[in-house]
mmCIF file of C-alpha atoms in Angstrom:
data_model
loop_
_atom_site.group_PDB
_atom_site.id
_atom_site.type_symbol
_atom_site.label_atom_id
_atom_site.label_comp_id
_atom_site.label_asym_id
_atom_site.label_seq_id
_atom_site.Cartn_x
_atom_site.Cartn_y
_atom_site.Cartn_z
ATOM 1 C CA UNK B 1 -284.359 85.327 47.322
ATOM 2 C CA UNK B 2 -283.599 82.859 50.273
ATOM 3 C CA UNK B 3 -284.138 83.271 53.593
ATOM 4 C CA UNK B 4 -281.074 82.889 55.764
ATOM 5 C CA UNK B 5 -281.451 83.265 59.780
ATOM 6 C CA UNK B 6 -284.930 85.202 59.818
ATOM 7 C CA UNK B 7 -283.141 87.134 56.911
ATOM 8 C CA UNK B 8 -283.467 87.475 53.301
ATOM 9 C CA UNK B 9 -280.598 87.010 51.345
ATOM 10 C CA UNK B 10 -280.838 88.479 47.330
ATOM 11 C CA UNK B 11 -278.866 85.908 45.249
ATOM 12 C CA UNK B 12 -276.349 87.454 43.593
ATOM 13 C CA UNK B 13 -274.170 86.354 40.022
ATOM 14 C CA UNK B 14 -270.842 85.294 40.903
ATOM 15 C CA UNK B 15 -269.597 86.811 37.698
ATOM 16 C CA UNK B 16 -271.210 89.566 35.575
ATOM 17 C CA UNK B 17 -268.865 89.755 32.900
ATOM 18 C CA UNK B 18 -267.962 87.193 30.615
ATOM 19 C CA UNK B 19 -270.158 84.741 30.286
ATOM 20 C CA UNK B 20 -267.560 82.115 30.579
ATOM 21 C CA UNK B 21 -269.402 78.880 31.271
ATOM 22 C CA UNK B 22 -271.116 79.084 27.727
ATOM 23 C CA UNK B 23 -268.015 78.423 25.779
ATOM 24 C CA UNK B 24 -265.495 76.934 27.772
ATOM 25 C CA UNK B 25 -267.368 74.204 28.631
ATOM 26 C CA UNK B 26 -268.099 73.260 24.870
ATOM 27 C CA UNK B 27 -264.351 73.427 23.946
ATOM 28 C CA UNK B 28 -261.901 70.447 23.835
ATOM 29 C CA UNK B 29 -258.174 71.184 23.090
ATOM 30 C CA UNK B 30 -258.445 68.344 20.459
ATOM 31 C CA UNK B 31 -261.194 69.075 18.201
ATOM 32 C CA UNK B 32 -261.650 72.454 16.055
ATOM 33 C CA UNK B 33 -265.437 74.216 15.911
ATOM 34 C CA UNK B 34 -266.899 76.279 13.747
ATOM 35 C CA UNK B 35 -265.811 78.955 15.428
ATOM 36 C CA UNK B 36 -262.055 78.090 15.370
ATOM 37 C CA UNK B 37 -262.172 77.274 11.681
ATOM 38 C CA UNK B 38 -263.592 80.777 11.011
ATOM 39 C CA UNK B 39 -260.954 82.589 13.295
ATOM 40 C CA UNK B 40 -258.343 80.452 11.417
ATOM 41 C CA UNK B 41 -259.615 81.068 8.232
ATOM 42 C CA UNK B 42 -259.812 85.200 8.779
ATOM 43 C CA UNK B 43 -255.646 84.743 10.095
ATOM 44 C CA UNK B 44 -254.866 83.177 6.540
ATOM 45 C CA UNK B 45 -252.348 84.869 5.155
ATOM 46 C CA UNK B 46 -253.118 88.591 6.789
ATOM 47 C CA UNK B 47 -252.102 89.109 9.985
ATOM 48 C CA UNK B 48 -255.793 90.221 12.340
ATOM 49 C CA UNK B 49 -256.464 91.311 15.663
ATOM 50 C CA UNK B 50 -259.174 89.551 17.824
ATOM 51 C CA UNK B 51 -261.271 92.324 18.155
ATOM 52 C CA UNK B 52 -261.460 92.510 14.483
ATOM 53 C CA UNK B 53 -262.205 89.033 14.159
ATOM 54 C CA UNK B 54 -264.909 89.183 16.828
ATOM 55 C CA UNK B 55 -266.678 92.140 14.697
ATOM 56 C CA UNK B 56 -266.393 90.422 11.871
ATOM 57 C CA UNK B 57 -267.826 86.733 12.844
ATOM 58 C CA UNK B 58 -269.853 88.073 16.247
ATOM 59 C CA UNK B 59 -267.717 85.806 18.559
ATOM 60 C CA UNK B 60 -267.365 87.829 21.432
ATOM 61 C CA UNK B 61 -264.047 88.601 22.009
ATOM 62 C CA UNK B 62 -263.263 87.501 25.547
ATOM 63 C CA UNK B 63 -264.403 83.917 23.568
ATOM 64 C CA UNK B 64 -262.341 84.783 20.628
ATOM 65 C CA UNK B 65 -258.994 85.289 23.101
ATOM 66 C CA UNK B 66 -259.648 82.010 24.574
ATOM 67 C CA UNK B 67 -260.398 80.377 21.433
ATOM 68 C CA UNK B 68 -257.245 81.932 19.830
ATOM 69 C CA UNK B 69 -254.767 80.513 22.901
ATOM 70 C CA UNK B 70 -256.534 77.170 22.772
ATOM 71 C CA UNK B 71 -255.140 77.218 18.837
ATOM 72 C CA UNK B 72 -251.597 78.830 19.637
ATOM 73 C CA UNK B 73 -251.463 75.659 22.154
ATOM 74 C CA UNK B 74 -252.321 73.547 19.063
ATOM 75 C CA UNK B 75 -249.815 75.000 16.969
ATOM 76 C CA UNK B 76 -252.427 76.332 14.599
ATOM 77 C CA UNK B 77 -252.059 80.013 15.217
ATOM 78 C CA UNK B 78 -249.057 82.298 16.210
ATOM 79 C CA UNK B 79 -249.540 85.814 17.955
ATOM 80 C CA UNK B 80 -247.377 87.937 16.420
ATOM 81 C CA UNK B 81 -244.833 89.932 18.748
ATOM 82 C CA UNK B 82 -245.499 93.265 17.886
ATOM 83 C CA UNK B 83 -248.428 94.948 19.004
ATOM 84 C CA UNK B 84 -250.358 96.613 16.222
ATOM 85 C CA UNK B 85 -251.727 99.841 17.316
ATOM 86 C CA UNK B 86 -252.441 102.470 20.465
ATOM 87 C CA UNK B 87 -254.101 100.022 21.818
ATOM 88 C CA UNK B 88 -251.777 97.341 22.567
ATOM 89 C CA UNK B 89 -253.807 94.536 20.334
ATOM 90 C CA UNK B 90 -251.945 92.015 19.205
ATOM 91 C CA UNK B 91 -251.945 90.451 15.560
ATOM 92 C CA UNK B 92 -252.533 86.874 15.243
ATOM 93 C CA UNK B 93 -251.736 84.606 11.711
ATOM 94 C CA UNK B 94 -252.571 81.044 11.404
ATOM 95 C CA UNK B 95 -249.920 78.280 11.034
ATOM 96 C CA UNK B 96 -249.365 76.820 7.892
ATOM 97 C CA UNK B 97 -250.984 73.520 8.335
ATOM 98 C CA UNK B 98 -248.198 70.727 7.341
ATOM 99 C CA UNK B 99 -249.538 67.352 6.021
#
């Protein structure tokens, strides 16, 4: 709490969802994690949603969407165009890396 004018004033979160600081600040557009290699190795040859990926490896998922366009922008991963289900999720497949 801090007092403001005689009055106190409960701090409150800016943001309660996604707890975006703890990954985006770690992430550089050039340089694949962990975390991107297993999201790239689970879109191998079989089309996969995010939120199956982030059950599967316990990214979160907000983390796992913002991993996933930080690889599209790398040409490493494609989202597919069709949607894949009722609930609008798209399907992601990695890039066939080129040497």
């Amino acid at each position: 709490m801090e007092k403001n004018g005689g009055r106190e004033k409960e701090e409150i979160p800016v943001h309660q969802g996604a707890p975006h600081g703890k990954f985006h600040s770690g992430l550089s557009s050039s340089e694949l994690g962990e975390k991107d290699s297993e999201i790239l190795s689970l879109t191998t040859n079989c089309p996969v949603t995010m939120l199956r990926i982030s059950q599967k490896t316990d990214i979160p998922f907000v983390e796992c969407l913002f991993r996933a366009r930080n690889l599209q922008d790398m040409g490493l991963l494609r989202k597919l165009s069709d949607k894949c289900n009722a609930h609008g999720l798209y399907l992601y497949l990695a890039e066939e890396r080129r040497v």
